[in-house]
Short mmCIF file of C-alpha atoms in Angstrom, two decimals:
data_model
loop_
_atom_site.label_atom_id
_atom_site.label_comp_id
_atom_site.label_asym_id
_atom_site.label_seq_id
_atom_site.Cartn_x
_atom_site.Cartn_y
_atom_site.Cartn_z
CA MET A 221 25.96 12.05 25.85
CA PHE A 222 22.78 12.32 27.87
CA ALA A 223 20.22 9.73 28.90
CA LYS A 224 17.74 8.89 26.23
CA ARG A 225 14.93 9.85 28.50
CA THR A 226 15.89 13.62 28.17
CA GLN A 227 15.38 13.25 24.53
CA GLU A 228 11.63 12.43 25.16
CA VAL A 229 10.98 15.48 27.25
CA GLU A 230 9.27 18.06 25.17
CA PRO A 231 9.88 21.75 25.68
CA PHE A 232 7.23 23.90 27.60
CA LEU A 233 6.24 26.13 24.67
CA ALA A 234 4.21 28.72 26.60
CA MET A 235 7.33 29.40 28.61
CA GLU A 236 9.36 30.02 25.44
CA VAL A 237 6.77 32.57 24.42
CA MET A 238 6.81 34.12 27.72
CA GLU A 239 10.56 34.24 27.79
CA ARG A 240 10.61 35.92 24.34
CA GLY A 241 8.22 38.44 25.77
CA MET A 242 10.49 39.04 28.86
CA ALA A 243 13.27 39.74 26.48
CA MET A 244 11.31 42.28 24.48
CA ALA A 245 10.21 43.86 27.73
CA ARG A 246 14.03 44.26 28.51
CA GLU A 247 14.20 46.21 25.23
CA GLY A 248 11.67 48.56 26.52
CA ILE A 249 8.62 47.10 24.79
CA SER A 250 5.48 46.90 26.91
CA ILE A 251 4.31 43.26 27.01
CA VAL A 252 1.05 41.96 28.33
CA GLN A 253 1.38 38.36 29.75
CA LEU A 254 -2.01 36.39 29.22
CA GLY A 255 -0.32 33.01 28.64
CA VAL A 256 0.85 31.83 32.17
CA GLY A 257 -1.28 30.07 34.68
CA GLU A 258 -0.07 31.83 37.81
CA PRO A 259 -2.49 33.75 40.21
CA ASP A 260 -1.67 37.46 40.44
CA PHE A 261 -3.13 37.45 44.12
CA ASP A 262 -0.99 37.35 47.26
CA ALA A 263 -1.07 34.16 49.37
CA PRO A 264 -3.51 34.26 52.39
CA PRO A 265 -1.90 36.47 54.97
CA GLU A 266 -2.28 33.98 57.58
CA ALA A 267 -0.19 31.41 55.58
CA VAL A 268 2.56 34.13 55.12
CA ARG A 269 2.57 34.82 58.95
CA ALA A 270 2.65 31.10 59.68
CA ALA A 271 5.73 30.63 57.45
CA VAL A 272 7.53 33.64 59.01
CA ASP A 273 6.58 32.47 62.67
CA SER A 274 7.65 28.97 61.63
CA LEU A 275 11.14 30.24 60.50
CA GLN A 276 11.62 32.36 63.49
CA SER A 277 10.74 29.54 65.71
CA GLY A 278 13.51 27.28 64.11
CA GLU A 279 11.04 24.99 62.25
CA THR A 280 13.58 24.48 59.57
CA HIS A 281 14.41 20.75 59.81
CA TYR A 282 13.43 17.41 58.40
CA THR A 283 9.96 16.09 59.14
CA ASP A 284 8.23 12.79 58.89
CA SER A 285 8.72 11.96 55.22
CA ARG A 286 4.97 11.99 54.75
CA GLY A 287 4.69 15.51 56.20
CA VAL A 288 3.92 16.81 59.72
CA PHE A 289 0.87 15.15 61.24
CA PRO A 290 -1.18 18.23 61.89
CA LEU A 291 -1.00 19.08 58.18
CA ARG A 292 -1.91 15.61 56.97
CA GLU A 293 -4.75 15.35 59.57
CA ALA A 294 -6.13 18.91 58.19
CA ILE A 295 -5.81 17.70 54.60
CA ALA A 296 -7.77 14.53 55.46
CA LYS A 297 -10.46 16.72 57.16
CA ASP A 298 -10.48 19.06 54.05
CA CYS A 299 -10.86 16.07 51.84
CA GLU A 300 -14.00 14.69 53.79
CA ALA A 301 -15.42 18.22 53.72
CA ARG A 302 -14.89 18.75 49.90
CA ARG A 303 -15.27 15.35 48.62
CA GLY A 304 -17.49 13.75 51.09
CA VAL A 305 -15.12 10.76 51.60
CA ALA A 306 -13.38 9.97 54.89
CA VAL A 307 -9.66 9.18 54.67
CA SER A 308 -6.97 8.64 57.32
CA PRO A 309 -4.14 11.14 57.71
CA ASP A 310 -1.93 8.06 57.10
CA GLN A 311 -3.20 8.09 53.60
CA VAL A 312 -1.65 11.48 52.93
CA VAL A 313 1.81 12.37 51.76
CA VAL A 314 2.75 16.03 51.51
CA THR A 315 5.03 17.04 48.79
CA SER A 316 6.90 20.08 47.33
CA GLY A 317 4.27 20.92 44.84
CA THR A 318 1.96 18.67 43.09
CA SER A 319 4.35 17.59 40.28
CA PRO A 320 6.43 15.55 42.81
CA ALA A 321 3.10 13.91 43.91
CA ILE A 322 2.42 12.82 40.30
CA LEU A 323 6.01 11.54 39.84
CA LEU A 324 5.77 9.50 43.06
CA CYS A 325 2.55 7.83 41.84
CA LEU A 326 3.91 7.21 38.42
CA ASN A 327 7.06 5.62 39.95
CA LEU A 328 4.76 3.46 42.14
CA LEU A 329 2.65 2.26 39.25
CA VAL A 330 4.57 2.29 36.03
CA ASP A 331 7.29 -0.07 34.78
CA THR A 332 9.27 0.33 31.44
CA GLY A 333 6.82 0.02 28.62
CA ASP A 334 3.66 0.24 30.66
CA GLU A 335 0.83 2.46 29.53
CA VAL A 336 -0.94 5.45 31.07
CA ILE A 337 -4.15 6.58 29.45
CA LEU A 338 -4.48 10.30 29.17
CA ALA A 339 -7.34 12.60 27.86
CA THR A 340 -6.08 15.38 25.55
CA PRO A 341 -5.83 18.38 25.48
CA HIS A 342 -3.70 17.83 28.46
CA TYR A 343 -1.29 19.67 30.75
CA PRO A 344 2.15 19.60 28.87
CA CYS A 345 4.08 18.05 31.54
CA TYR A 346 2.05 14.91 31.81
CA PRO A 347 3.44 13.04 28.77
CA ASN A 348 6.94 14.03 29.80
CA MET A 349 6.45 12.71 33.41
CA ILE A 350 5.24 9.31 32.04
CA ALA A 351 8.05 9.06 29.65
CA VAL A 352 10.71 9.71 32.15
CA CYS A 353 9.23 7.00 34.36
CA GLY A 354 9.59 4.60 31.40
CA GLY A 355 5.95 4.53 30.51
CA LYS A 356 3.96 5.28 27.44
CA PRO A 357 1.15 7.90 27.22
CA VAL A 358 -1.87 6.71 25.38
CA LEU A 359 -3.90 9.68 24.26
CA VAL A 360 -7.72 9.81 24.20
CA PRO A 361 -8.86 12.80 22.33
CA THR A 362 -11.55 15.09 23.49
CA GLY A 363 -13.05 18.00 21.35
CA PRO A 364 -14.76 21.26 21.18
CA GLU A 365 -17.78 19.60 19.72
CA ASP A 366 -18.51 17.77 23.02
CA GLY A 367 -17.24 20.27 25.36
CA PHE A 368 -13.87 18.53 26.04
CA VAL A 369 -15.93 15.73 27.96
CA ILE A 370 -14.35 12.44 28.09
CA ASP A 371 -15.93 9.67 26.30
CA VAL A 372 -15.59 6.57 28.65
CA SER A 373 -16.10 4.00 25.72
CA ARG A 374 -13.02 5.47 23.96
CA VAL A 375 -11.08 4.99 27.25
CA ARG A 376 -12.36 1.60 27.63
CA ALA A 377 -11.23 0.88 23.98
CA ALA A 378 -7.64 2.15 24.71
CA VAL A 379 -7.11 -0.20 27.58
CA THR A 380 -4.60 -2.97 27.06
CA PRO A 381 -2.78 -5.61 29.16
CA ARG A 382 -0.08 -2.91 29.59
CA THR A 383 -2.43 -0.22 31.04
CA ARG A 384 -1.37 0.62 34.63
CA ALA A 385 -3.36 3.90 35.15
CA ILE A 386 -5.58 6.71 33.89
CA LEU A 387 -4.40 10.14 34.36
CA LEU A 388 -7.40 12.47 34.87
CA ALA A 389 -7.59 16.30 35.40
CA SER A 390 -10.83 18.06 36.34
CA PRO A 391 -11.08 20.92 36.13
CA ALA A 392 -8.77 20.73 33.28
CA ASN A 393 -5.89 22.67 31.89
CA PRO A 394 -6.13 24.03 29.22
CA THR A 395 -9.82 23.68 28.55
CA GLY A 396 -11.25 24.33 31.96
CA ALA A 397 -13.58 21.31 31.47
CA VAL A 398 -15.07 19.76 34.48
CA GLN A 399 -15.93 16.10 33.87
CA PRO A 400 -19.55 15.18 34.67
CA GLN A 401 -20.24 12.68 37.51
CA GLU A 402 -21.29 10.08 35.06
CA VAL A 403 -17.95 10.17 33.32
CA ILE A 404 -16.05 9.86 36.66
CA GLU A 405 -18.28 6.85 37.70
CA GLY A 406 -17.65 5.19 34.29
CA LEU A 407 -13.88 5.57 34.52
CA SER A 408 -14.06 4.26 38.00
CA GLU A 409 -15.68 1.17 36.96
CA LEU A 410 -12.98 0.18 34.62
CA GLY A 411 -11.07 -1.23 37.49
CA ILE A 412 -7.78 0.80 36.54
CA PRO A 413 -5.98 3.01 39.14
CA ILE A 414 -6.95 6.61 38.53
CA LEU A 415 -4.47 9.51 39.20
CA SER A 416 -6.92 12.50 39.62
CA ASP A 417 -5.26 15.80 39.33
CA GLU A 418 -7.62 18.06 41.35
CA ILE A 419 -5.37 21.00 41.66
CA TYR A 420 -8.04 23.52 40.32
CA ASP A 421 -10.92 22.08 42.56
CA GLY A 422 -12.39 25.13 44.22
CA LEU A 423 -12.06 27.35 41.29
CA THR A 424 -15.35 26.67 39.42
CA TYR A 425 -18.04 28.91 37.90
CA ASP A 426 -21.76 28.93 37.01
CA GLY A 427 -22.64 26.14 39.43
CA ALA A 428 -20.14 23.51 38.19
CA ARG A 429 -19.24 20.88 40.69
CA VAL A 430 -16.24 18.84 40.71
CA THR A 431 -16.61 15.07 41.15
CA SER A 432 -13.64 13.00 42.44
CA PRO A 433 -12.88 9.46 41.50
CA LEU A 434 -12.32 8.92 45.41
CA GLN A 435 -16.08 8.77 45.70
CA PHE A 436 -16.40 5.72 43.63
CA THR A 437 -13.18 3.68 43.69
CA GLU A 438 -10.58 2.73 46.24
CA GLN A 439 -8.02 2.75 43.39
CA CYS A 440 -7.87 6.55 43.35
CA TYR A 441 -4.74 8.57 43.92
CA VAL A 442 -5.76 12.31 44.54
CA LEU A 443 -3.19 14.88 43.47
CA ASP A 444 -3.65 18.27 44.96
CA GLY A 445 -2.02 21.26 46.33
CA PHE A 446 -1.94 24.79 47.41
CA SER A 447 -0.55 26.78 44.27
CA LYS A 448 -3.79 27.40 42.41
CA ARG A 449 -6.60 27.56 44.88
CA TYR A 450 -4.61 29.54 47.52
CA ALA A 451 -2.40 31.45 45.16
CA MET A 452 0.69 29.88 46.75
CA THR A 453 2.74 28.79 43.69
CA GLY A 454 6.19 29.89 45.21
CA PHE A 455 5.52 28.02 48.47
CA ARG A 456 5.82 24.67 46.43
CA LEU A 457 3.38 22.82 48.54
CA GLY A 458 1.19 19.80 47.48
CA TYR A 459 0.08 16.46 48.46
CA LEU A 460 -1.33 13.05 47.40
CA ILE A 461 -4.05 10.81 49.00
CA ALA A 462 -3.51 7.22 48.21
CA PRO A 463 -4.98 3.84 49.10
CA MET A 464 -3.49 2.52 52.45
CA ILE A 465 -1.95 -0.40 50.68
CA ALA A 466 0.20 1.86 48.63
CA MET A 467 1.50 3.93 51.48
CA ARG A 468 4.58 2.13 52.51
CA PRO A 469 6.09 2.08 49.03
CA LEU A 470 5.04 5.74 48.50
CA GLN A 471 6.72 6.61 51.72
CA SER A 472 9.98 4.79 50.67
CA LEU A 473 9.99 6.61 47.36
CA MET A 474 9.39 9.89 49.13
CA GLN A 475 12.19 9.12 51.44
CA SER A 476 14.53 8.35 48.65
CA PHE A 477 13.72 11.11 46.29
CA PHE A 478 12.82 14.10 48.38
CA ILE A 479 13.43 13.12 52.11
CA SER A 480 10.65 15.56 53.37
CA THR A 481 8.88 18.78 52.37
CA SER A 482 10.08 21.98 53.86
CA GLU A 483 8.83 22.41 57.46
CA PHE A 484 7.91 25.97 57.53
CA VAL A 485 6.03 25.62 54.35
CA GLN A 486 3.91 22.97 55.69
CA HIS A 487 2.94 25.07 58.60
CA ALA A 488 1.94 27.73 56.07
CA GLY A 489 -0.29 25.23 54.44
CA LEU A 490 -1.95 24.29 57.72
CA ALA A 491 -2.68 27.98 58.32
CA ALA A 492 -4.18 28.22 54.70
CA LEU A 493 -6.51 25.33 55.32
CA ALA A 494 -7.45 26.71 58.70
CA HIS A 495 -8.19 30.43 57.67
CA GLY A 496 -8.01 30.61 53.96
CA ALA A 497 -11.59 29.93 52.93
CA GLU A 498 -12.72 33.53 52.71
CA HIS A 499 -9.51 34.58 50.76
CA VAL A 500 -10.15 31.73 48.30
CA GLU A 501 -13.73 32.79 47.75
CA ARG A 502 -12.90 36.37 47.10
CA MET A 503 -10.33 35.11 44.50
CA ARG A 504 -12.85 32.85 42.88
CA GLN A 505 -15.44 35.50 42.46
CA GLU A 506 -12.91 37.75 40.91
CA TYR A 507 -11.74 35.07 38.56
CA ALA A 508 -15.41 34.61 37.53
CA ALA A 509 -15.67 38.33 36.73
CA ARG A 510 -12.41 38.22 34.65
CA ARG A 511 -13.47 35.20 32.90
CA ARG A 512 -16.85 36.93 31.85
CA ILE A 513 -14.83 39.89 30.53
CA MET A 514 -12.40 37.81 28.53
CA VAL A 515 -14.95 35.38 27.01
CA ASP A 516 -17.35 38.25 26.05
CA GLU A 517 -14.54 40.37 24.51
CA LEU A 518 -13.02 37.69 22.52
CA ARG A 519 -16.42 36.67 21.06
CA LYS A 520 -16.88 40.22 20.05
CA MET A 521 -13.84 40.02 18.00
CA GLY A 522 -15.24 37.16 16.18
CA LEU A 523 -13.16 34.49 17.77
CA SER A 524 -14.56 30.99 18.61
CA ILE A 525 -14.67 29.79 22.17
CA PRO A 526 -15.95 26.16 22.33
CA ILE A 527 -16.92 26.42 25.95
CA ASP A 528 -17.32 28.97 28.60
CA PRO A 529 -14.73 27.18 30.79
CA PRO A 530 -16.56 26.02 34.00
CA GLY A 531 -13.37 25.64 35.94
CA ALA A 532 -9.60 26.71 36.45
CA PHE A 533 -8.63 29.98 34.87
CA TYR A 534 -7.93 29.61 31.20
CA VAL A 535 -9.96 30.11 28.01
CA LEU A 536 -9.11 27.88 24.94
CA VAL A 537 -9.64 29.76 21.77
CA ASP A 538 -10.15 28.10 18.42
CA MET A 539 -7.80 29.99 15.80
CA ARG A 540 -7.50 27.36 13.20
CA HIS A 541 -8.95 29.67 10.69
CA PHE A 542 -5.69 31.91 10.74
CA GLY A 543 -4.14 28.95 8.88
CA ARG A 544 -0.98 28.52 10.77
CA ASP A 545 0.41 26.37 13.58
CA SER A 546 -0.32 27.68 17.03
CA LEU A 547 3.33 28.27 17.99
CA THR A 548 3.87 30.47 14.86
CA LEU A 549 0.58 32.33 15.54
CA SER A 550 1.43 32.85 19.24
CA PHE A 551 4.86 34.52 18.16
CA ASP A 552 3.08 36.49 15.46
CA ILE A 553 0.66 37.82 18.14
CA LEU A 554 3.59 38.55 20.53
CA GLU A 555 5.36 40.53 17.74
CA LYS A 556 2.28 42.40 16.43
CA ALA A 557 0.06 42.92 19.53
CA HIS A 558 2.73 42.55 22.26
CA VAL A 559 0.51 40.14 24.17
CA ALA A 560 2.05 36.72 25.14
CA LEU A 561 -0.30 33.57 24.97
CA GLY A 562 0.02 29.95 25.26
CA PRO A 563 0.24 27.99 22.02
CA GLY A 564 -2.11 25.02 21.83
CA ARG A 565 0.52 22.62 20.56
CA ASP A 566 1.70 22.71 24.16
CA PHE A 567 -1.37 20.64 25.25
CA GLY A 568 -1.18 17.86 22.49
CA GLU A 569 -2.15 17.49 19.02
CA ALA A 570 -5.95 17.77 19.89
CA ALA A 571 -5.17 21.46 20.85
CA GLU A 572 -3.20 22.36 17.67
CA GLY A 573 -4.59 25.49 16.11
CA PHE A 574 -5.94 26.60 19.44
CA VAL A 575 -4.39 29.26 21.81
CA ARG A 576 -4.80 29.41 25.53
CA PHE A 577 -5.49 32.73 27.35
CA SER A 578 -5.26 32.87 31.19
CA PHE A 579 -7.38 35.11 33.24
CA ALA A 580 -5.22 34.59 36.43
CA THR A 581 -3.92 38.20 35.74
CA SER A 582 -5.58 41.50 36.69
CA ARG A 583 -8.53 43.02 34.99
CA ASP A 584 -6.42 45.97 33.78
CA GLN A 585 -4.01 43.63 32.11
CA ILE A 586 -6.75 41.53 30.61
CA GLU A 587 -8.63 44.55 29.20
CA GLU A 588 -5.27 46.02 27.71
CA GLY A 589 -4.17 42.71 26.18
CA LEU A 590 -7.60 42.25 24.62
CA ARG A 591 -7.55 45.87 23.13
CA ARG A 592 -4.13 45.22 21.74
CA LEU A 593 -5.21 41.92 20.21
CA ALA A 594 -8.40 43.49 18.66
CA ARG A 595 -6.22 46.07 16.87
CA ALA A 596 -3.64 43.50 15.59
CA LEU A 597 -6.17 40.86 14.42
CA PRO A 598 -6.55 42.35 10.86
CA GLU A 599 -2.74 42.10 10.47
CA LEU A 600 -2.64 38.38 11.49
#
């Protein structure tokens, strides 16, 4: 009845746990949501004002399919400031969130049966996107014993004549791992296009520094956006930076799939880049404090945390000793502790038995959720 590709799209299990929690809340049960990766902060006020002003000025029409030039120019300047690499505004395509940017790049590079190498644990949607584009995800495991750092030799061994790209995330969801410079250099030397998801760049702790493949290879496609760093999830604003040779086909794909990104939202992004740095830094410092509270309290409960996450806003907790799959365990925690978490199965087999906690919510919610979990642990 439906296309075969729809059968290859796996459900987002964290959302299923969250939705069950929402149903419980409608029944009058107090639920603490620690499973969703959405900042609880408001967007930078300058971005909100810019969106309102833009709407009131009638900026509600189609734009250049690549995005308005001032925003593409600002993104290029921001790229040079953060990554130390000069790019042209003509290498930028503005998208409605980072997911469309990923889909554009996969459609550019992947034919039916082609392979995309992906480190795991991974963001749940990556394999789905690859499969919908006709590709095959080739998983290269990372583990807690090495801090979820990618082994370049394992990636090299996974390369075949059908390999079309490496999809990389640093900082990573769900581990928070930041890949060392030598790993990024090693992957760049393989001569394979790298799709580098850098949506959590700027949210790092304890001096961790993000290295972009853009610094080492011209075959890099940077995927980024405003959702995480600027707490602008609902604006749906992202972008990609690509080699100049790829821009014409990417523009054609953008025209056919999406036409253009909302004009007034683009002006909000321009304001965020111009005025949002202090807002981002305040959020980052608060995330760092929440991270410390969460990691310390979980360890006091006797739970195993492989790494203090150097980036993003997640803590991946090893709960394999409870002796059940992570989805069952997450639902058990929801029923007994009234705390919603992210089951590790979402993030690939390498994360089965783990559970993801998010510190993107308030300290009060974090502390209450952890108190509830501590009380419920003997029953699990």
